[in-house]
Amino acid sequence: MSTPTRRPSGRSGPLADIRVIEFAGIGPGPHAAMLLADLGADVVRVQRPGELPSPERNADAMLRGRRVIEANLKNPADRETILNLVAKADVVIEGFRPGVMERLGFGPDDLHAVNPGLIYGRMTGWGQDGPRADLAGHDMNYISLTGMLHAIGRPNEKPTPPLNLVGDFGGGSMFLVMGVLAALVERATSGKGEVIDAAMCDGASVLGQMMWAFRGTGLWQDRRGVNLLDTGAPFYEVYETSDGKWMAVGAIEPQFYAELLKGLELDPASLPNQLDTAKWGELKQIFADTFKTKTRDEWAAIFDGTDACTSPILDFTEAPHDPHLAARGTLVEIDGVTQAQVAPRFQRSATQTPVGPAREATDPATVWQD
């Protein structure tokens, strides 16, 4: 099979010949554009004039790795400029409420008239249809209806929002990126464009598929903090140490559980059975009392190099200095801001460490001049 001709983008990574236009938004849209740029795509962000960061402050690190074009989509000259770029693009992504882009004249039908092979990705919370499609919302709202937010938290306490990881990014940007990649693969056969309806409420539901599966087989209760993976189990829990810090325990399998008990210097014969759910409260208290006898770093040293699935809980300041993360370069500093390195990694079409967010607008006339 012959190797396809690659465009002279000057970029590296598996998406180095893919051109993306990102219509500026917030949250999962920019995150998806960042991920595509991280993998080598040539991403151009279209935003209103006057939104570039001032010299005296850090730029938004999620805007790394792409150029910026300033444009007013209601201005005829700017509209023509962006439509000329659309004709050369592979992908467009936007994150506005349904109908907004159509009213601006940049909806899927408008852009497919210019570029029939265009992949048009739409990122919303509620999706393009349904009773809530036109309503505002944020991550917490999108996961609240799916059962996911209800499932996260402690027994007899209010649900705990998991930052905005489940809705915005896990259920949002990651599914948008997956949709874009799938559509690009399909286009290679059909030659046709596609429209992707990436809704956070849909994606978050799919993220919870294992819980739905457990529930379907009777292994999950609709109560917080009493199940295997929601801190109900004493061997899948976090424990405070003598210095007020924390350890994470995930010793589910018997052989890993045995290593946990060994590190804690607890005699298995003196303890309730690992899977006796009626005694989980008693066992959890024993573990809690034991972890309070040493500092976090003392416990970390004890469990280092073992299969006990027990690790220290680090904060954002500490994480870059963890020996494993440091050895892999998982966290890097770009323009003075510590942030995540590109993931996943590729053996042959290796990616590069991204450049920082743009501080100057790019002249559209210089973009994609084949």
mmCIF file of C-alpha atoms in Angstrom:
data_model
loop_
_atom_site.group_PDB
_atom_site.id
_atom_site.type_symbol
_atom_site.label_atom_id
_atom_site.label_comp_id
_atom_site.label_asym_id
_atom_site.label_seq_id
_atom_site.Cartn_x
_atom_site.Cartn_y
_atom_site.Cartn_z
ATOM 1 C CA MET A 1 0.000 0.000 0.000
ATOM 2 C CA SER A 2 1.377 3.394 -0.925
ATOM 3 C CA THR A 3 1.969 6.025 1.706
ATOM 4 C CA PRO A 4 -0.518 8.925 1.443
ATOM 5 C CA THR A 5 0.846 12.330 0.566
ATOM 6 C CA ARG A 6 1.085 14.523 3.631
ATOM 7 C CA ARG A 7 0.479 18.238 3.635
ATOM 8 C CA PRO A 8 3.490 20.428 4.457
ATOM 9 C CA SER A 9 2.247 21.403 7.912
ATOM 10 C CA GLY A 10 5.633 21.251 9.622
ATOM 11 C CA ARG A 11 3.973 19.343 12.450
ATOM 12 C CA SER A 12 4.465 15.809 13.744
ATOM 13 C CA GLY A 13 2.070 13.232 15.129
ATOM 14 C CA PRO A 14 -0.564 10.909 13.667
ATOM 15 C CA LEU A 15 -2.866 13.811 12.728
ATOM 16 C CA ALA A 16 -0.181 15.959 11.100
ATOM 17 C CA ASP A 17 -2.061 16.171 7.790
ATOM 18 C CA ILE A 18 -5.412 17.124 9.353
ATOM 19 C CA ARG A 19 -6.638 20.726 9.347
ATOM 20 C CA VAL A 20 -9.098 21.867 11.994
ATOM 21 C CA ILE A 21 -11.037 25.082 12.525
ATOM 22 C CA GLU A 22 -12.136 25.667 16.104
ATOM 23 C CA PHE A 23 -14.834 28.277 16.658
ATOM 24 C CA ALA A 24 -13.908 29.703 20.040
ATOM 25 C CA GLY A 25 -15.907 28.561 23.048
ATOM 26 C CA ILE A 26 -15.216 27.423 26.597
ATOM 27 C CA GLY A 27 -14.603 24.122 28.363
ATOM 28 C CA PRO A 28 -14.870 20.905 26.358
ATOM 29 C CA GLY A 29 -14.671 22.523 22.909
ATOM 30 C CA PRO A 30 -11.238 24.067 23.492
ATOM 31 C CA HIS A 31 -10.153 20.883 25.286
ATOM 32 C CA ALA A 32 -11.089 18.803 22.236
ATOM 33 C CA ALA A 33 -9.223 21.222 19.966
ATOM 34 C CA MET A 34 -6.206 20.970 22.259
ATOM 35 C CA LEU A 35 -6.252 17.172 22.073
ATOM 36 C CA LEU A 36 -6.401 17.252 18.273
ATOM 37 C CA ALA A 37 -3.546 19.764 18.167
ATOM 38 C CA ASP A 38 -1.561 17.665 20.641
ATOM 39 C CA LEU A 39 -1.787 14.744 18.198
ATOM 40 C CA GLY A 40 -0.419 16.870 15.398
ATOM 41 C CA ALA A 41 -3.499 18.406 13.757
ATOM 42 C CA ASP A 42 -3.080 21.940 12.437
ATOM 43 C CA VAL A 43 -5.740 23.712 14.481
ATOM 44 C CA VAL A 44 -6.770 27.302 13.863
ATOM 45 C CA ARG A 45 -8.919 28.959 16.515
ATOM 46 C CA VAL A 46 -11.339 31.606 15.276
ATOM 47 C CA GLN A 47 -12.238 34.126 17.951
ATOM 48 C CA ARG A 48 -13.494 37.658 18.305
ATOM 49 C CA PRO A 49 -10.959 40.512 18.228
ATOM 50 C CA GLY A 50 -9.578 41.673 21.553
ATOM 51 C CA GLU A 51 -9.563 38.295 23.352
ATOM 52 C CA LEU A 52 -5.860 37.490 23.173
ATOM 53 C CA PRO A 53 -4.107 37.401 26.582
ATOM 54 C CA SER A 54 -2.379 40.540 27.778
ATOM 55 C CA PRO A 55 1.426 40.365 28.110
ATOM 56 C CA GLU A 56 1.382 40.579 31.903
ATOM 57 C CA ARG A 57 -0.690 37.450 32.597
ATOM 58 C CA ASN A 58 -0.479 33.747 31.866
ATOM 59 C CA ALA A 59 -2.478 32.514 28.915
ATOM 60 C CA ASP A 60 -5.066 29.732 29.198
ATOM 61 C CA ALA A 61 -2.999 26.546 28.874
ATOM 62 C CA MET A 62 -5.919 24.726 27.212
ATOM 63 C CA LEU A 63 -5.389 27.004 24.215
ATOM 64 C CA ARG A 64 -1.926 25.638 23.562
ATOM 65 C CA GLY A 65 -0.699 24.327 20.246
ATOM 66 C CA ARG A 66 -2.731 26.320 17.738
ATOM 67 C CA ARG A 67 -2.857 29.584 15.866
ATOM 68 C CA VAL A 68 -5.508 32.242 16.403
ATOM 69 C CA ILE A 69 -7.408 34.196 13.777
ATOM 70 C CA GLU A 70 -9.472 37.149 14.903
ATOM 71 C CA ALA A 71 -12.774 37.535 13.085
ATOM 72 C CA ASN A 72 -16.265 38.910 13.489
ATOM 73 C CA LEU A 73 -18.546 36.346 11.873
ATOM 74 C CA LYS A 74 -21.154 39.037 11.224
ATOM 75 C CA ASN A 75 -18.697 41.082 9.172
ATOM 76 C CA PRO A 76 -18.941 40.195 5.437
ATOM 77 C CA ALA A 77 -15.188 40.460 4.835
ATOM 78 C CA ASP A 78 -14.368 38.286 7.856
ATOM 79 C CA ARG A 79 -17.058 35.800 6.864
ATOM 80 C CA GLU A 80 -15.489 35.430 3.431
ATOM 81 C CA THR A 81 -12.061 34.919 4.995
ATOM 82 C CA ILE A 82 -13.281 32.114 7.255
ATOM 83 C CA LEU A 83 -15.284 30.442 4.487
ATOM 84 C CA ASN A 84 -12.129 30.378 2.365
ATOM 85 C CA LEU A 85 -10.406 28.499 5.176
ATOM 86 C CA VAL A 86 -13.378 26.150 5.573
ATOM 87 C CA ALA A 87 -12.898 25.125 1.946
ATOM 88 C CA LYS A 88 -9.421 23.852 2.863
ATOM 89 C CA ALA A 89 -10.259 22.322 6.261
ATOM 90 C CA ASP A 90 -10.923 18.732 7.263
ATOM 91 C CA VAL A 91 -12.745 19.416 10.518
ATOM 92 C CA VAL A 92 -14.756 22.185 12.152
ATOM 93 C CA ILE A 93 -15.737 22.087 15.828
ATOM 94 C CA GLU A 94 -18.093 24.418 17.673
ATOM 95 C CA GLY A 95 -19.741 24.441 21.083
ATOM 96 C CA PHE A 96 -22.747 26.751 20.852
ATOM 97 C CA ARG A 97 -26.395 26.044 21.585
ATOM 98 C CA PRO A 98 -28.367 24.454 18.743
ATOM 99 C CA GLY A 99 -29.235 26.975 16.021
ATOM 100 C CA VAL A 100 -26.609 29.590 16.859
ATOM 101 C CA MET A 101 -24.235 28.652 14.050
ATOM 102 C CA GLU A 102 -27.131 28.335 11.599
ATOM 103 C CA ARG A 103 -28.209 31.888 12.417
ATOM 104 C CA LEU A 104 -24.662 33.069 11.754
ATOM 105 C CA GLY A 105 -24.615 31.269 8.432
ATOM 106 C CA PHE A 106 -21.978 28.792 9.597
ATOM 107 C CA GLY A 107 -24.160 25.740 10.248
ATOM 108 C CA PRO A 108 -23.411 22.295 8.775
ATOM 109 C CA ASP A 109 -25.450 22.877 5.601
ATOM 110 C CA ASP A 110 -23.758 26.226 5.013
ATOM 111 C CA LEU A 111 -20.265 24.814 5.393
ATOM 112 C CA HIS A 112 -20.944 21.584 3.503
ATOM 113 C CA ALA A 113 -21.967 23.754 0.560
ATOM 114 C CA VAL A 114 -18.411 25.096 0.638
ATOM 115 C CA ASN A 115 -16.690 21.807 1.546
ATOM 116 C CA PRO A 116 -18.768 18.606 1.090
ATOM 117 C CA GLY A 117 -16.107 16.471 2.787
ATOM 118 C CA LEU A 118 -16.038 18.534 5.975
ATOM 119 C CA ILE A 119 -16.361 16.825 9.372
ATOM 120 C CA TYR A 120 -18.540 19.122 11.482
ATOM 121 C CA GLY A 121 -18.302 18.454 15.235
ATOM 122 C CA ARG A 122 -20.930 19.926 17.570
ATOM 123 C CA MET A 123 -20.213 19.968 21.321
ATOM 124 C CA THR A 124 -23.144 20.653 23.658
ATOM 125 C CA GLY A 125 -24.373 19.553 27.055
ATOM 126 C CA TRP A 126 -27.868 18.420 26.112
ATOM 127 C CA GLY A 127 -27.383 17.542 22.432
ATOM 128 C CA GLN A 128 -28.955 18.921 19.274
ATOM 129 C CA ASP A 129 -32.491 17.732 20.110
ATOM 130 C CA GLY A 130 -34.685 16.831 23.066
ATOM 131 C CA PRO A 131 -36.674 18.958 25.557
ATOM 132 C CA ARG A 132 -33.561 20.478 27.143
ATOM 133 C CA ALA A 133 -31.591 21.079 23.943
ATOM 134 C CA ASP A 134 -32.041 24.864 24.015
ATOM 135 C CA LEU A 135 -31.458 25.283 27.759
ATOM 136 C CA ALA A 136 -28.308 26.482 29.497
ATOM 137 C CA GLY A 137 -26.341 24.156 31.718
ATOM 138 C CA HIS A 138 -22.950 23.171 33.039
ATOM 139 C CA ASP A 139 -21.124 19.927 33.784
ATOM 140 C CA MET A 140 -22.984 19.342 37.048
ATOM 141 C CA ASN A 141 -26.361 19.649 35.334
ATOM 142 C CA TYR A 142 -25.448 17.265 32.529
ATOM 143 C CA ILE A 143 -24.288 14.508 34.875
ATOM 144 C CA SER A 144 -27.099 15.041 37.377
ATOM 145 C CA LEU A 145 -29.711 13.474 35.100
ATOM 146 C CA THR A 146 -27.585 10.454 34.154
ATOM 147 C CA GLY A 147 -27.294 8.886 37.601
ATOM 148 C CA MET A 148 -23.552 9.571 37.666
ATOM 149 C CA LEU A 149 -23.642 12.481 40.119
ATOM 150 C CA HIS A 150 -26.032 10.603 42.408
ATOM 151 C CA ALA A 151 -23.549 7.719 42.591
ATOM 152 C CA ILE A 152 -20.537 9.772 43.681
ATOM 153 C CA GLY A 153 -20.153 10.567 47.360
ATOM 154 C CA ARG A 154 -20.285 9.186 50.871
ATOM 155 C CA PRO A 155 -23.149 7.287 52.529
ATOM 156 C CA ASN A 156 -25.854 9.547 53.946
ATOM 157 C CA GLU A 157 -24.115 12.636 52.557
ATOM 158 C CA LYS A 158 -24.870 14.855 49.600
ATOM 159 C CA PRO A 159 -23.514 13.882 46.167
ATOM 160 C CA THR A 160 -19.955 15.047 45.457
ATOM 161 C CA PRO A 161 -19.342 16.714 42.063
ATOM 162 C CA PRO A 162 -16.202 15.095 40.563
ATOM 163 C CA LEU A 163 -14.701 18.420 39.436
ATOM 164 C CA ASN A 164 -15.890 18.789 35.815
ATOM 165 C CA LEU A 165 -14.187 15.626 34.622
ATOM 166 C CA VAL A 166 -17.193 13.379 33.988
ATOM 167 C CA GLY A 167 -19.343 15.794 31.976
ATOM 168 C CA ASP A 168 -17.163 18.409 30.287
ATOM 169 C CA PHE A 169 -14.096 16.357 29.527
ATOM 170 C CA GLY A 170 -14.750 12.635 29.957
ATOM 171 C CA GLY A 171 -18.273 12.725 28.538
ATOM 172 C CA GLY A 172 -17.727 15.785 26.360
ATOM 173 C CA SER A 173 -14.423 16.533 24.695
ATOM 174 C CA MET A 174 -13.220 12.924 24.623
ATOM 175 C CA PHE A 175 -16.369 11.785 22.824
ATOM 176 C CA LEU A 176 -16.161 14.701 20.413
ATOM 177 C CA VAL A 177 -12.581 13.729 19.562
ATOM 178 C CA MET A 178 -13.590 10.074 19.191
ATOM 179 C CA GLY A 179 -16.394 11.137 16.868
ATOM 180 C CA VAL A 180 -14.045 13.262 14.774
ATOM 181 C CA LEU A 181 -11.535 10.431 14.430
ATOM 182 C CA ALA A 182 -14.249 7.916 13.531
ATOM 183 C CA ALA A 183 -15.694 10.287 10.940
ATOM 184 C CA LEU A 184 -12.270 10.841 9.389
ATOM 185 C CA VAL A 185 -11.821 7.078 9.040
ATOM 186 C CA GLU A 186 -15.269 6.713 7.436
ATOM 187 C CA ARG A 187 -14.631 9.633 5.081
ATOM 188 C CA ALA A 188 -11.605 7.819 3.714
ATOM 189 C CA THR A 189 -14.056 5.264 2.287
ATOM 190 C CA SER A 190 -17.112 7.360 1.469
ATOM 191 C CA GLY A 191 -15.477 10.660 0.599
ATOM 192 C CA LYS A 192 -18.369 12.397 2.337
ATOM 193 C CA GLY A 193 -18.557 14.814 5.233
ATOM 194 C CA GLU A 194 -20.305 14.181 8.540
ATOM 195 C CA VAL A 195 -22.048 16.001 11.394
ATOM 196 C CA ILE A 196 -21.249 14.847 14.943
ATOM 197 C CA ASP A 197 -23.707 15.479 17.773
ATOM 198 C CA ALA A 198 -21.512 15.120 20.874
ATOM 199 C CA ALA A 199 -23.682 15.649 23.975
ATOM 200 C CA MET A 200 -22.171 15.538 27.441
ATOM 201 C CA CYS A 201 -25.253 13.845 28.887
ATOM 202 C CA ASP A 202 -24.797 11.033 26.347
ATOM 203 C CA GLY A 203 -21.045 10.681 26.834
ATOM 204 C CA ALA A 204 -21.276 10.736 30.628
ATOM 205 C CA SER A 205 -23.834 7.938 30.450
ATOM 206 C CA VAL A 206 -21.458 5.815 28.383
ATOM 207 C CA LEU A 207 -18.650 6.492 30.862
ATOM 208 C CA GLY A 208 -20.897 4.923 33.493
ATOM 209 C CA GLN A 209 -21.575 1.788 31.472
ATOM 210 C CA MET A 210 -19.756 -0.474 33.933
ATOM 211 C CA MET A 211 -21.968 0.761 36.756
ATOM 212 C CA TRP A 212 -25.046 0.115 34.607
ATOM 213 C CA ALA A 213 -23.653 -3.358 33.916
ATOM 214 C CA PHE A 214 -23.030 -4.025 37.620
ATOM 215 C CA ARG A 215 -26.503 -2.764 38.443
ATOM 216 C CA GLY A 216 -28.022 -5.057 35.818
ATOM 217 C CA THR A 217 -26.421 -8.086 37.452
ATOM 218 C CA GLY A 218 -27.310 -7.073 41.004
ATOM 219 C CA LEU A 219 -23.795 -5.930 41.940
ATOM 220 C CA TRP A 220 -24.603 -2.222 42.365
ATOM 221 C CA GLN A 221 -26.980 -0.458 44.718
ATOM 222 C CA ASP A 222 -28.502 2.969 44.194
ATOM 223 C CA ARG A 223 -26.891 4.133 47.428
ATOM 224 C CA ARG A 224 -23.684 6.133 47.605
ATOM 225 C CA GLY A 225 -20.583 4.765 49.272
ATOM 226 C CA VAL A 226 -21.713 1.167 49.781
ATOM 227 C CA ASN A 227 -20.515 -0.432 46.536
ATOM 228 C CA LEU A 228 -17.242 -1.982 45.452
ATOM 229 C CA LEU A 229 -15.827 1.028 43.577
ATOM 230 C CA ASP A 230 -17.427 3.995 45.363
ATOM 231 C CA THR A 231 -15.441 3.690 48.634
ATOM 232 C CA GLY A 232 -17.948 1.251 50.103
ATOM 233 C CA ALA A 233 -15.297 -1.465 50.183
ATOM 234 C CA PRO A 234 -12.531 -1.024 52.792
ATOM 235 C CA PHE A 235 -9.964 -2.145 50.243
ATOM 236 C CA TYR A 236 -11.042 0.564 47.757
ATOM 237 C CA GLU A 237 -10.909 3.657 49.912
ATOM 238 C CA VAL A 238 -8.781 6.620 50.974
ATOM 239 C CA TYR A 239 -7.269 6.797 54.453
ATOM 240 C CA GLU A 240 -5.877 9.654 56.478
ATOM 241 C CA THR A 241 -2.353 9.391 57.824
ATOM 242 C CA SER A 242 -0.824 10.705 61.049
ATOM 243 C CA ASP A 243 0.264 13.970 59.402
ATOM 244 C CA GLY A 244 -3.187 14.768 58.026
ATOM 245 C CA LYS A 245 -2.377 13.579 54.509
ATOM 246 C CA TRP A 246 -3.898 10.679 52.617
ATOM 247 C CA MET A 247 -3.253 7.279 51.045
ATOM 248 C CA ALA A 248 -5.260 5.675 48.228
ATOM 249 C CA VAL A 249 -6.018 1.953 48.516
ATOM 250 C CA GLY A 250 -7.249 -0.072 45.524
ATOM 251 C CA ALA A 251 -6.357 -3.640 46.561
ATOM 252 C CA ILE A 252 -9.299 -5.489 45.019
ATOM 253 C CA GLU A 253 -7.833 -8.812 43.870
ATOM 254 C CA PRO A 254 -6.906 -11.344 46.602
ATOM 255 C CA GLN A 255 -3.195 -11.300 45.820
ATOM 256 C CA PHE A 256 -3.077 -7.513 45.962
ATOM 257 C CA TYR A 257 -5.161 -7.496 49.138
ATOM 258 C CA ALA A 258 -2.651 -9.862 50.715
ATOM 259 C CA GLU A 259 0.119 -7.375 49.899
ATOM 260 C CA LEU A 260 -1.925 -4.599 51.509
ATOM 261 C CA LEU A 261 -2.285 -6.556 54.752
ATOM 262 C CA LYS A 262 1.412 -7.398 54.686
ATOM 263 C CA GLY A 263 2.359 -3.735 54.411
ATOM 264 C CA LEU A 264 -0.068 -2.801 57.191
ATOM 265 C CA GLU A 265 1.338 -5.651 59.342
ATOM 266 C CA LEU A 266 -2.130 -7.062 59.883
ATOM 267 C CA ASP A 267 -2.746 -10.775 60.394
ATOM 268 C CA PRO A 268 -5.395 -11.998 57.912
ATOM 269 C CA ALA A 269 -6.602 -14.581 60.446
ATOM 270 C CA SER A 270 -7.530 -11.807 62.873
ATOM 271 C CA LEU A 271 -9.631 -9.880 60.349
ATOM 272 C CA PRO A 272 -13.102 -10.284 58.860
ATOM 273 C CA ASN A 273 -13.173 -11.896 55.429
ATOM 274 C CA GLN A 274 -12.342 -9.447 52.637
ATOM 275 C CA LEU A 275 -15.668 -9.944 50.843
ATOM 276 C CA ASP A 276 -17.952 -10.098 53.891
ATOM 277 C CA THR A 277 -19.892 -6.918 53.165
ATOM 278 C CA ALA A 278 -21.595 -7.068 56.570
ATOM 279 C CA LYS A 279 -18.164 -6.567 58.172
ATOM 280 C CA TRP A 280 -16.863 -3.904 55.802
ATOM 281 C CA GLY A 281 -17.481 -1.172 58.359
ATOM 282 C CA GLU A 282 -15.470 -3.038 60.984
ATOM 283 C CA LEU A 283 -12.623 -3.742 58.556
ATOM 284 C CA LYS A 284 -12.577 -0.146 57.356
ATOM 285 C CA GLN A 285 -12.151 1.098 60.909
ATOM 286 C CA ILE A 286 -9.192 -1.240 61.438
ATOM 287 C CA PHE A 287 -7.542 0.079 58.296
ATOM 288 C CA ALA A 288 -8.279 3.680 59.272
ATOM 289 C CA ASP A 289 -6.740 3.234 62.728
ATOM 290 C CA THR A 290 -3.677 1.561 61.249
ATOM 291 C CA PHE A 291 -3.036 4.234 58.633
ATOM 292 C CA LYS A 292 -3.189 6.899 61.359
ATOM 293 C CA THR A 293 -0.080 5.401 62.984
ATOM 294 C CA LYS A 294 2.367 6.655 60.329
ATOM 295 C CA THR A 295 2.844 9.627 58.038
ATOM 296 C CA ARG A 296 1.849 9.519 54.398
ATOM 297 C CA ASP A 297 5.436 9.405 53.217
ATOM 298 C CA GLU A 298 6.275 6.600 55.630
ATOM 299 C CA TRP A 299 3.405 4.556 54.203
ATOM 300 C CA ALA A 300 4.428 5.487 50.684
ATOM 301 C CA ALA A 301 7.901 4.104 51.349
ATOM 302 C CA ILE A 302 6.453 0.883 52.793
ATOM 303 C CA PHE A 303 4.257 0.238 49.772
ATOM 304 C CA ASP A 304 6.707 1.478 47.162
ATOM 305 C CA GLY A 305 7.613 -1.318 44.761
ATOM 306 C CA THR A 306 4.816 -3.632 45.950
ATOM 307 C CA ASP A 307 1.634 -4.881 44.290
ATOM 308 C CA ALA A 308 -0.534 -3.644 47.144
ATOM 309 C CA CYS A 309 -2.192 -1.055 44.857
ATOM 310 C CA THR A 310 -1.629 1.500 47.593
ATOM 311 C CA SER A 311 -0.219 4.930 46.793
ATOM 312 C CA PRO A 312 0.143 8.418 48.267
ATOM 313 C CA ILE A 313 -2.383 11.084 47.316
ATOM 314 C CA LEU A 314 -0.402 14.019 45.942
ATOM 315 C CA ASP A 315 -1.510 17.578 45.336
ATOM 316 C CA PHE A 316 -0.795 19.577 42.173
ATOM 317 C CA THR A 317 2.441 20.952 43.640
ATOM 318 C CA GLU A 318 3.747 17.505 44.532
ATOM 319 C CA ALA A 319 2.631 15.568 41.453
ATOM 320 C CA PRO A 320 5.368 16.779 39.053
ATOM 321 C CA HIS A 321 8.016 15.480 41.460
ATOM 322 C CA ASP A 322 6.685 11.933 41.708
ATOM 323 C CA PRO A 323 9.522 9.688 40.446
ATOM 324 C CA HIS A 324 7.317 7.771 38.001
ATOM 325 C CA LEU A 325 5.613 10.845 36.517
ATOM 326 C CA ALA A 326 8.938 12.656 36.366
ATOM 327 C CA ALA A 327 10.625 9.730 34.587
ATOM 328 C CA ARG A 328 7.878 9.644 31.952
ATOM 329 C CA GLY A 329 7.656 13.423 31.627
ATOM 330 C CA THR A 330 3.918 13.203 32.270
ATOM 331 C CA LEU A 331 3.827 16.812 33.452
ATOM 332 C CA VAL A 332 5.770 19.559 31.728
ATOM 333 C CA GLU A 333 6.242 23.291 32.023
ATOM 334 C CA ILE A 334 5.225 25.347 28.994
ATOM 335 C CA ASP A 335 5.524 29.136 29.129
ATOM 336 C CA GLY A 336 5.955 28.925 32.901
ATOM 337 C CA VAL A 337 2.772 26.910 33.442
ATOM 338 C CA THR A 338 2.888 23.294 34.667
ATOM 339 C CA GLN A 339 0.519 21.135 32.631
ATOM 340 C CA ALA A 340 -0.056 17.688 31.189
ATOM 341 C CA GLN A 341 2.154 16.301 28.437
ATOM 342 C CA VAL A 342 0.571 14.941 25.253
ATOM 343 C CA ALA A 343 -1.214 11.583 25.583
ATOM 344 C CA PRO A 344 -1.360 8.927 24.312
ATOM 345 C CA ARG A 345 2.138 8.256 22.992
ATOM 346 C CA PHE A 346 3.041 6.826 19.625
ATOM 347 C CA GLN A 347 6.083 4.794 18.687
ATOM 348 C CA ARG A 348 6.352 5.724 15.007
ATOM 349 C CA SER A 349 4.398 8.960 14.487
ATOM 350 C CA ALA A 350 5.684 10.618 17.640
ATOM 351 C CA THR A 351 4.111 13.838 18.877
ATOM 352 C CA GLN A 352 5.909 16.933 20.094
ATOM 353 C CA THR A 353 5.621 18.918 23.293
ATOM 354 C CA PRO A 354 3.096 21.641 22.380
ATOM 355 C CA VAL A 355 3.928 25.290 22.053
ATOM 356 C CA GLY A 356 2.210 27.678 24.408
ATOM 357 C CA PRO A 357 -1.031 29.525 23.654
ATOM 358 C CA ALA A 358 -0.919 32.183 20.970
ATOM 359 C CA ARG A 359 -0.395 35.757 22.108
ATOM 360 C CA GLU A 360 -0.665 37.293 18.650
ATOM 361 C CA ALA A 361 -3.225 36.840 15.899
ATOM 362 C CA THR A 362 -2.216 35.100 12.669
ATOM 363 C CA ASP A 363 -2.770 36.702 9.292
ATOM 364 C CA PRO A 364 -5.416 34.468 7.615
ATOM 365 C CA ALA A 365 -3.674 34.975 4.264
ATOM 366 C CA THR A 366 -0.724 32.933 5.560
ATOM 367 C CA VAL A 367 -2.802 29.936 6.682
ATOM 368 C CA TRP A 368 -2.916 26.759 4.592
ATOM 369 C CA GLN A 369 -1.281 28.166 1.482
ATOM 370 C CA ASP A 370 -0.724 24.913 -0.406
#
